[in-house]
Coordinates of C-alpha atoms in Angstrom, one line a residue:
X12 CA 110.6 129.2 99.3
X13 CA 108.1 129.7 96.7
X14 CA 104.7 128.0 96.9
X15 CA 105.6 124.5 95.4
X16 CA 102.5 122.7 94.8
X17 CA 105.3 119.4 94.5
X18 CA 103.8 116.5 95.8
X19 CA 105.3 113.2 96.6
X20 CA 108.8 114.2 97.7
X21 CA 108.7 111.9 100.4
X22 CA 111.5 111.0 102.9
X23 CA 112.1 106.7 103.4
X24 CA 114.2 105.3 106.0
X25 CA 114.9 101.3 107.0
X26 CA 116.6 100.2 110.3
X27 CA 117.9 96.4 110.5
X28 CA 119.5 94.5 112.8
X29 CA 119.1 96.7 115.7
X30 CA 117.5 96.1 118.8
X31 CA 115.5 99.6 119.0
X32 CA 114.9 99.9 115.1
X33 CA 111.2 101.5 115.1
X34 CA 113.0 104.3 117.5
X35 CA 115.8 105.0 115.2
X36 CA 113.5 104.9 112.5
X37 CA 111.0 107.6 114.5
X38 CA 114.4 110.0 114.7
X39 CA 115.4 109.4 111.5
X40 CA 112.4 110.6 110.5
X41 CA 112.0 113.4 112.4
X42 CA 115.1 114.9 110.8
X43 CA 113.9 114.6 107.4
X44 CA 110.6 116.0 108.3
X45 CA 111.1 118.6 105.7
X46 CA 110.5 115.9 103.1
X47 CA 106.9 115.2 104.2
X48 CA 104.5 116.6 106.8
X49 CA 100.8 115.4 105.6
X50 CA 101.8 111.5 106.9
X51 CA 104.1 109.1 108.7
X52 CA 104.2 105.7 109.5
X53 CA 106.3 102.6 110.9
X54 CA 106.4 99.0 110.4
X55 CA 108.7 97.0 112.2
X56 CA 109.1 93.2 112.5
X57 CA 110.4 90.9 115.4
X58 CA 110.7 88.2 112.9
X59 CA 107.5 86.2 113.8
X60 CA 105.1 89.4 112.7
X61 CA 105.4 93.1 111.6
X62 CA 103.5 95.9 112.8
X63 CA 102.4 99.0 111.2
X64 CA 101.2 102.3 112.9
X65 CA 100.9 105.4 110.9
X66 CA 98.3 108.4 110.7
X67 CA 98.1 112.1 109.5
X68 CA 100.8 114.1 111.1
X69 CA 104.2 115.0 111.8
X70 CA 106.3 112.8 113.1
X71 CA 105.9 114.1 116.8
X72 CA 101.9 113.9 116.6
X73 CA 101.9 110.5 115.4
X74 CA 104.4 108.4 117.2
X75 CA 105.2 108.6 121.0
X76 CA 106.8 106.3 123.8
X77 CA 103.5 104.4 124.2
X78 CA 102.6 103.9 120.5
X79 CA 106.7 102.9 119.9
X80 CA 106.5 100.7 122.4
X81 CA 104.1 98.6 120.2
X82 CA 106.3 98.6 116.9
X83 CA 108.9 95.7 118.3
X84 CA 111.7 94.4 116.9
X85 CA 114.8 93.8 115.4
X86 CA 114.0 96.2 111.8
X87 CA 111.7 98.6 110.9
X88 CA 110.5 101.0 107.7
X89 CA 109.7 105.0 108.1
X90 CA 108.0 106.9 105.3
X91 CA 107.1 110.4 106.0
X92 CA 104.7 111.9 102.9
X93 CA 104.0 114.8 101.5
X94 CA 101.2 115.7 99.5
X95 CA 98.7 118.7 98.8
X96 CA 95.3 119.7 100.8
X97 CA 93.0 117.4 99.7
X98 CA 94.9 113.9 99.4
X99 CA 93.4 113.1 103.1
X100 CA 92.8 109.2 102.7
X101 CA 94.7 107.1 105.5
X102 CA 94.9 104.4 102.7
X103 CA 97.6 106.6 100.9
X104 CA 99.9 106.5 103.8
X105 CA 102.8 104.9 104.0
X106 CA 104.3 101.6 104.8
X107 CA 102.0 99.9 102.6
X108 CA 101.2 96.5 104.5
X109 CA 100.2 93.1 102.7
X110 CA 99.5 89.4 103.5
X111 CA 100.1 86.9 100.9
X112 CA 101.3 83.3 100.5
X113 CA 105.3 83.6 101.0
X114 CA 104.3 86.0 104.5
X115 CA 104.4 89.5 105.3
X116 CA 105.6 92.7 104.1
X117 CA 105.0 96.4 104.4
X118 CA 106.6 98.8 101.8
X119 CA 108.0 102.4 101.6
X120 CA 108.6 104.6 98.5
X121 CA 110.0 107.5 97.5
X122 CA 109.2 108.3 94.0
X123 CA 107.1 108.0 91.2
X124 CA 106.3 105.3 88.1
X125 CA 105.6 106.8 85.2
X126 CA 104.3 103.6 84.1
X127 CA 102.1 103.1 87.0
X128 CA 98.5 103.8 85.5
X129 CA 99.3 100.8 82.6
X130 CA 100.4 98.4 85.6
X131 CA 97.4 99.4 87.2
X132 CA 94.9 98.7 84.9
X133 CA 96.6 95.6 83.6
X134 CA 96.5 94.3 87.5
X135 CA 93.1 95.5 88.1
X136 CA 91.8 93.5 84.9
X137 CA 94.0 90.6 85.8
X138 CA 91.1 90.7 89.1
X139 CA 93.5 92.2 91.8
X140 CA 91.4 94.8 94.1
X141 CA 93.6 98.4 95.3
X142 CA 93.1 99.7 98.9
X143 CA 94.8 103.2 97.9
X144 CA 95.4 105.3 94.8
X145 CA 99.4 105.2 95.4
X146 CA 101.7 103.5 93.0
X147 CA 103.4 101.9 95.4
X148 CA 100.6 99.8 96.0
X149 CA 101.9 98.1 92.1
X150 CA 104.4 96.7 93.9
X151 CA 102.8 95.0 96.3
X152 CA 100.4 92.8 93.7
X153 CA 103.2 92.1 91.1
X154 CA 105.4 90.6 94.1
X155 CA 101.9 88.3 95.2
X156 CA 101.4 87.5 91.7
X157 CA 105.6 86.5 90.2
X158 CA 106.0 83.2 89.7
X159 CA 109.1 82.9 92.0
X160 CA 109.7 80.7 94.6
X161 CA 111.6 83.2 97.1
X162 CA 111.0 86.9 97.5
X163 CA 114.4 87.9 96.4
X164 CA 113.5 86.3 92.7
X165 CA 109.8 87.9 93.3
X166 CA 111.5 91.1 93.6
X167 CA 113.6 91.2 91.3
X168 CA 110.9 90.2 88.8
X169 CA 108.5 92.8 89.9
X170 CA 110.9 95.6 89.9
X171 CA 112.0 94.8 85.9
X172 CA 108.6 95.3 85.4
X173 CA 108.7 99.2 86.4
X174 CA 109.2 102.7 85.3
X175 CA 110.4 105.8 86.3
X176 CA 111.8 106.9 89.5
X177 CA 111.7 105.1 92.6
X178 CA 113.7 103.8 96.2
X179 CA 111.8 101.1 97.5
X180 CA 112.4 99.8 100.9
X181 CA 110.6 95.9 101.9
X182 CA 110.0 94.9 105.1
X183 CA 109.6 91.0 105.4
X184 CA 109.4 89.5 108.4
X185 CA 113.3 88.5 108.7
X186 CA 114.9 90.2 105.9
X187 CA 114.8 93.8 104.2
X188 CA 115.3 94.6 100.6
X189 CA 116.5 98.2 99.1
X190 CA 115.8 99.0 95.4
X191 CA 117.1 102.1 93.7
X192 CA 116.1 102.9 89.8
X193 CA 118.8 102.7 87.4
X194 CA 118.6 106.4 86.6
X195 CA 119.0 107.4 91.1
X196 CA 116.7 110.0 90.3
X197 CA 115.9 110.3 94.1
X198 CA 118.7 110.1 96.8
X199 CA 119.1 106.9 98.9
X200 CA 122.1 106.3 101.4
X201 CA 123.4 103.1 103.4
X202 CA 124.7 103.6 107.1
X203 CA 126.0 101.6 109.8
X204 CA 125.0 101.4 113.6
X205 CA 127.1 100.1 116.4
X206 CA 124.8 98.4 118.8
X207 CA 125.6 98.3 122.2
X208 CA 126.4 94.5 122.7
X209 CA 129.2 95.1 119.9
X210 CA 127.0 93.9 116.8
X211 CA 126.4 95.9 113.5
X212 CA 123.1 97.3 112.1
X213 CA 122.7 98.9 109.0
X214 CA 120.2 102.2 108.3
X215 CA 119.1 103.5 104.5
X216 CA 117.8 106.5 104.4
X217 CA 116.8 109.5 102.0
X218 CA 119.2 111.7 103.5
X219 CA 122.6 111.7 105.5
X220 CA 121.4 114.4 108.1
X221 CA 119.2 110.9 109.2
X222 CA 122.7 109.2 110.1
X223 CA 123.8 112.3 112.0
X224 CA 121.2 112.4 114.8
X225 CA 121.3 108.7 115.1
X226 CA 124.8 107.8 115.7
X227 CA 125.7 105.9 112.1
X228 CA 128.1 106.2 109.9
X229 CA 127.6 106.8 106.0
X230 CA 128.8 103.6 104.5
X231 CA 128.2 105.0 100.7
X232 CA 125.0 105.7 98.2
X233 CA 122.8 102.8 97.1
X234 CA 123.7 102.5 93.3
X235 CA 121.3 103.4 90.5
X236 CA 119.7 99.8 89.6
X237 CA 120.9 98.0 92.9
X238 CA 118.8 95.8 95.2
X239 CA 120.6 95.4 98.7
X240 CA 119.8 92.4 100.7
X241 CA 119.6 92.7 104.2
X242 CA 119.9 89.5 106.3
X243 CA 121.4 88.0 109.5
X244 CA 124.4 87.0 107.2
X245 CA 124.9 90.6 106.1
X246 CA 124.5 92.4 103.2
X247 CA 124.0 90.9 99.8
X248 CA 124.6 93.1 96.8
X249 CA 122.7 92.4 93.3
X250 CA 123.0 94.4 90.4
X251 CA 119.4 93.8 89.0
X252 CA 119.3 97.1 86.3
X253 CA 122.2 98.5 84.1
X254 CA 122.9 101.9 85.4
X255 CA 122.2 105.2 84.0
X256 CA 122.6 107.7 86.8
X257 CA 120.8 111.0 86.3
X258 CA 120.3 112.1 89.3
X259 CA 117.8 115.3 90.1
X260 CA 119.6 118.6 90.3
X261 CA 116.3 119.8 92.5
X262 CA 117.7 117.9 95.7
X263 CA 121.0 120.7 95.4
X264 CA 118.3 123.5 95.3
X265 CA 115.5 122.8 97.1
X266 CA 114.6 119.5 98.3
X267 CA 117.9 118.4 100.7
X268 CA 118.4 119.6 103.9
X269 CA 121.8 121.6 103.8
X270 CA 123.7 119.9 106.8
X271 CA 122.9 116.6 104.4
X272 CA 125.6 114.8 101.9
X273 CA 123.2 113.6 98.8
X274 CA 124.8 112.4 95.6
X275 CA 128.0 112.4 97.3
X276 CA 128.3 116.1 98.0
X277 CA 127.4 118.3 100.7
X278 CA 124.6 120.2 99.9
X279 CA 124.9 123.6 101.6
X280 CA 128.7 123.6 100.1
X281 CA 126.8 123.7 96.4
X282 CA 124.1 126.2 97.2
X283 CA 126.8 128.3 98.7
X284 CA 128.4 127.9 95.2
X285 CA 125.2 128.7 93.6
X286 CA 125.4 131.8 95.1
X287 CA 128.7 132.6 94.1
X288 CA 127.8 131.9 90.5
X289 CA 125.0 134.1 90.7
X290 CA 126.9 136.8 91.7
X291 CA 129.4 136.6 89.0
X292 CA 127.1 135.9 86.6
X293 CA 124.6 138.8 87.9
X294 CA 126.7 141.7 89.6
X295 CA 124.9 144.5 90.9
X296 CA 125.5 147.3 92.9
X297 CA 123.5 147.5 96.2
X298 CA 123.5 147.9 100.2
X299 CA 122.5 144.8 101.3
X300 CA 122.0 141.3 100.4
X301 CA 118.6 139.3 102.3
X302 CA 118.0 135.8 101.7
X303 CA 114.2 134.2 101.5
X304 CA 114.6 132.0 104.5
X305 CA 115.1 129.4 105.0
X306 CA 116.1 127.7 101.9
X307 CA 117.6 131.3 100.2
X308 CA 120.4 131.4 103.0
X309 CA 123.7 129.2 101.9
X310 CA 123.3 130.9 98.5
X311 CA 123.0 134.2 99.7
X312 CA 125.8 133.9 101.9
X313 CA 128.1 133.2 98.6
X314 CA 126.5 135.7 97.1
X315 CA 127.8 138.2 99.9
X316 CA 130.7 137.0 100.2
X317 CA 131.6 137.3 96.0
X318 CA 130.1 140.5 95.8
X319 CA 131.1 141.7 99.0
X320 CA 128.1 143.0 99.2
X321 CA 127.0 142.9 103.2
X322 CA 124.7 139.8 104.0
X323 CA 122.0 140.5 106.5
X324 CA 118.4 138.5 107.7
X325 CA 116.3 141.2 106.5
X326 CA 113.6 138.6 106.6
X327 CA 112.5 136.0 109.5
X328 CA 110.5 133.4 109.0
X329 CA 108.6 132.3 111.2
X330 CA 108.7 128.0 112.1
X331 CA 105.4 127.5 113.4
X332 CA 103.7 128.2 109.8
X333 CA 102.4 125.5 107.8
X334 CA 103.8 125.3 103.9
X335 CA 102.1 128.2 102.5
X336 CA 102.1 125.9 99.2
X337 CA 99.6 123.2 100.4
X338 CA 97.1 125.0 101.0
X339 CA 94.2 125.3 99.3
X340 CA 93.1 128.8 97.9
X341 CA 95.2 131.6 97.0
X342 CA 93.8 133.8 99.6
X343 CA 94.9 131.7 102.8
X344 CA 98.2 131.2 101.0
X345 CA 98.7 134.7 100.6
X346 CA 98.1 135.6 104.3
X347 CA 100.1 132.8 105.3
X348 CA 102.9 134.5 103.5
X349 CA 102.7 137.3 105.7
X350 CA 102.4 135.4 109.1
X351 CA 105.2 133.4 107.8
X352 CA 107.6 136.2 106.8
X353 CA 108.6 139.1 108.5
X354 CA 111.1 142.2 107.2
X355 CA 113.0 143.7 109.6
X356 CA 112.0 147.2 108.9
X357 CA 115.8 149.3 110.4
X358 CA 117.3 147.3 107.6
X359 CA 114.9 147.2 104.8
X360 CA 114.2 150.9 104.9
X361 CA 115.6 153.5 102.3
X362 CA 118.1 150.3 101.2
X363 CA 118.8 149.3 97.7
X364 CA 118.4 145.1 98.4
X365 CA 119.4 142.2 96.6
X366 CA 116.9 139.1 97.6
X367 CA 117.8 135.5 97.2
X368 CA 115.7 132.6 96.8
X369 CA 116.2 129.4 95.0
X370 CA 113.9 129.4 92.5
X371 CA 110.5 130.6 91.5
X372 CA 107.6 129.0 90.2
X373 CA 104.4 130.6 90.2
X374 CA 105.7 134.1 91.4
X375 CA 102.6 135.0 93.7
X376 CA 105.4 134.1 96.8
X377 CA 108.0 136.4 94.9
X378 CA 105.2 139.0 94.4
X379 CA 104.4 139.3 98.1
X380 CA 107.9 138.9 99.1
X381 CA 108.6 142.3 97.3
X382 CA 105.6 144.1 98.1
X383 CA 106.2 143.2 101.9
X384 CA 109.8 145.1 101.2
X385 CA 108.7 147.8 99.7
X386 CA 105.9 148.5 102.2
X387 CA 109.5 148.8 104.5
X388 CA 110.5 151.5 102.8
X389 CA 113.1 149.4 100.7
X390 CA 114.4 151.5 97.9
X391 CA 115.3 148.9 95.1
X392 CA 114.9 145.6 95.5
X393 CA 116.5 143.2 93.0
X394 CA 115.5 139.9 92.9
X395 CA 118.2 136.8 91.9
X396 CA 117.3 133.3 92.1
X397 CA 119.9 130.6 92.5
X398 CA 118.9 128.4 89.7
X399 CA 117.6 128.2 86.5
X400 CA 113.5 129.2 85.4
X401 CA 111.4 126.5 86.4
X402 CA 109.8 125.8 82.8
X403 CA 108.6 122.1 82.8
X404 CA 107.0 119.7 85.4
X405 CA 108.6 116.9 86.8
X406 CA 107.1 113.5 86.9
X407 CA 110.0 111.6 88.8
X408 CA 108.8 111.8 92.4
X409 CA 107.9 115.4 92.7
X410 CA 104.3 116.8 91.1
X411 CA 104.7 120.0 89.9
X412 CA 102.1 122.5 88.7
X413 CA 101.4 121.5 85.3
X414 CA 103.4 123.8 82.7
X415 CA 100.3 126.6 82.5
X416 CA 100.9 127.1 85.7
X417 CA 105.2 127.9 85.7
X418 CA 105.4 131.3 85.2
X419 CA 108.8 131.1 83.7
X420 CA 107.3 128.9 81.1
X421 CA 104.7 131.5 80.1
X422 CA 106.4 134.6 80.5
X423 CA 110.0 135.9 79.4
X424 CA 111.9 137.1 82.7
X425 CA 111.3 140.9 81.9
X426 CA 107.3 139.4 82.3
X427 CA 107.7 138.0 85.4
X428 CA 110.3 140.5 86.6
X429 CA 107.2 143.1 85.6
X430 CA 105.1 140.7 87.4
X431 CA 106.5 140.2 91.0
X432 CA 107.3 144.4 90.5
X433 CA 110.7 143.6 91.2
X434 CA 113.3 146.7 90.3
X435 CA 115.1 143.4 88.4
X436 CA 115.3 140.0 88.2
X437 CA 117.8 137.6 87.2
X438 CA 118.4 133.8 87.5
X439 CA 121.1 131.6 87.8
X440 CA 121.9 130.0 84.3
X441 CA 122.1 126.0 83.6
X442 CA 126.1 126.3 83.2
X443 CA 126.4 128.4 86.3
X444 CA 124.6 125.6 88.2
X445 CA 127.1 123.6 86.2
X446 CA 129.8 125.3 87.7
X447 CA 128.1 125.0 91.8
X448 CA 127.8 121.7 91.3
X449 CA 131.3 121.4 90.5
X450 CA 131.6 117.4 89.0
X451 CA 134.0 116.5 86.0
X452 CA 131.6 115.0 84.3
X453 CA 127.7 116.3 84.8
X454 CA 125.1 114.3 84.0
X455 CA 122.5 115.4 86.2
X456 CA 118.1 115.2 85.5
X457 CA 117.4 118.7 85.0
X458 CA 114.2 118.2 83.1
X459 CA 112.6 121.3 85.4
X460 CA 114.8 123.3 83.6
X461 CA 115.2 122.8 80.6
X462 CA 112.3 120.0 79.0
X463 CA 114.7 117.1 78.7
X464 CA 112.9 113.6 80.2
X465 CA 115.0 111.0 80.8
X466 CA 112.7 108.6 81.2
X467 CA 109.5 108.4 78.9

């Protein structure tokens, strides 16, 4: 749960053929909230015309039954976003909607091209005029400006034009389209919804947990470099990249919601694992073992259970917080710490405790975390973190601090173990998370931890 600083780890979701589609998109967002909490918007089309609404907000402050009511039709697009203090402009909220001479279309993105600032200035010299600063908005002009008769061709052609890591799902009036990189950096899963009158709709969405609260059942994952066609015939398949899947490990320790199945595995089974790992990797002797709620809890629970070590919520966090990473100075994040965790004190005091998290990347959360305990009365506290050292910034979807700023990347662990004034640290290893992830043959992006870019 340490302050992240990651910006654009967003949450998409697309509902077609499906008489309530803007209201199954509005749940499906709401249950991957945790994706995105600075914007959200719906577009949804009753084949003549789509509509957009979307505003600054969660998902319960923006939409309602009187403003769903308005977003009619038969398919729709969600995008919840997630940025830092600061990046306030409506403009940069998603769908991204456009006129131009084959229709309409509104666009949602989860993602980021690395190539984006070069597309950019080519387009902008080329005499096209951006309404935002997102990449996403690329898109958009390279579809108005192809040379192809028919969107699918359009499409295609626009997408072989980018780089990096994206899931892109198009809105047009009567079809939708669904476009995953060839790498699947980011997750992106295909359901199916039984209407009422006995007819099939389909949902794609960042995250499985989406499918759960809305009654659908997971078909499979989009495939790295696939384009799904969605259309009143059903669902067309083309194969528009060669695929190189390397997916990113940081969904399995961070990003996912547990209860979710990303990359085909359930995602609080592997940080459960991670825990494990840790502990065989890290043994220690101690009373009790805490986890940094929320995200610290499957991990510490295998941690208990391999060490045998008792598990207990020496910590509760409390929901009604904001992030305390987006916010703008040090000093608010650092009280926000406090008002969002609290020890309880009969189990902290005169204990030696082992504290889970799942990773840490400027340690000034870690730091507080352990003075909090020892202000308790704890007697050791021994900090373990269920993944590697965060040494390198990401630049597939999720903006990390730049590398100054990753603590592990300055300092050895005995530094940052000094730092935090932890009685030890220790972190999971790159084969233990390996191991948790458990696949016969790994090929994961791991470039947060350990400087290898897949992509240029």
């Amino acid at each position: 749960m340490e302050e992240r600083n990651w910006n654009e780890e967003c949450a998409v979701v697309g509902v077609y053929n499906a008489p309530n589609a803007a209201s199954i998109a509005y749940y499906s967002l709401f249950s991957m909230q945790h994706r995105g909490q600075e914007a959200t918007g719906i577009a949804s089309s009753n084949g003549e015309k789509i509509t957009t609404i979307k505003d600054h907000g969660l998902v319960t402050d923006v939409f309602c039954d009187e403003t769903l009511k308005k977003l009619k039709g038969f398919s729709a697009v969600g995008h919840n976003r997630y940025a830092t203090a600061g990046a306030d402009s409506l403009s940069d909220a998603q769908p991204i909607f456009a006129r131009y001479d084959l229709g309409e279309v509104a666009i949602v993105h989860n993602g980021n091209l690395t190539n984006a600032e070069k597309i950019r200035n080519d387009l902008i010299r080329d005499g096209a005029i951006f309404q935002s600063h997102m990449d996403t908005e690329n898109l958009i002009h390279l579809i108005a400006k192809a040379k192809e008769e028919n969107l699918v061709d359009r499409i295609k052609e626009a997408v072989l034009k980018l780089e990096g890591a994206f899931c892109f799902i198009i809105l047009s009036r009567k079809k939708m389209f669904v476009i995953r990189d060839r790498n699947g950096f980011r997750p992106l899963s295909l359901g199916q919804i039984q209407n009422n009158d006995g007819s099939v709709g389909y949902i794609v969405a960042s995250e499985t947990c989406a499918f759960d609260l809305v009654n659908a059942r997971y078909l499979r994952d989009v495939e790295p470099g696939e384009m799904l066609v969605l259309s009143k015939d059903g669902i067309e398949s083309h194969h528009i990249m060669p695929k190189n899947p390397y997916p990113c490990v940081f969904e399995y320790v961070y990003f996912a919601r547990p209860d979710s199945h990303v990359f085909g595995r359930l995602v609080y089974n592997i940080r459960k694992a991670m825990g494990v790992e840790l502990a065989k990797e890290n043994p220690i002797d101690a009373d009790i073992v805490i986890p940094v709620p929320d995200s610290g809890v499957a991990a510490a629970l295998g941690y208990s259970q391999e060490s045998g070590i008792p598990f207990e919520l020496g910590i509760i966090r409390n929901h009604y917080v904001g992030r305390t990473f987006i916010e703008p100075t040090q000093q608010i994040r650092e009280l926000k710490v406090k008002l969002k965790l609290n020890p309880i004190r009969e189990l902290i005091e005169n204990k030696r405790i082992i504290v889970i998290d799942d990773s840490v990347v400027r340690g000034t959360t870690s730091k507080q975390i352990v003075k909090i305990l020892r202000d308790c009365g704890a007697k050791e506290i021994h900090m373990k973190i269920s993944s590697p050292p965060t040494i390198a910034p990401c630049f597939y979807g999720v903006d990390t601090p730049s590398k100054d700023e990753l603590i592990s990347a300055t300092m050895s662990n005995e530094e940052v173990c000094k730092f935090i004034k932890a009685d030890s640290l220790s972190f999971l290893s790159l084969e233990g998370l390996r191991r948790s992830i458990g696949v016969e043959n790994y090929q994961f992006c791991q470039a947060c931890f350990d400087n290898n870019y897949i992509v240029r």
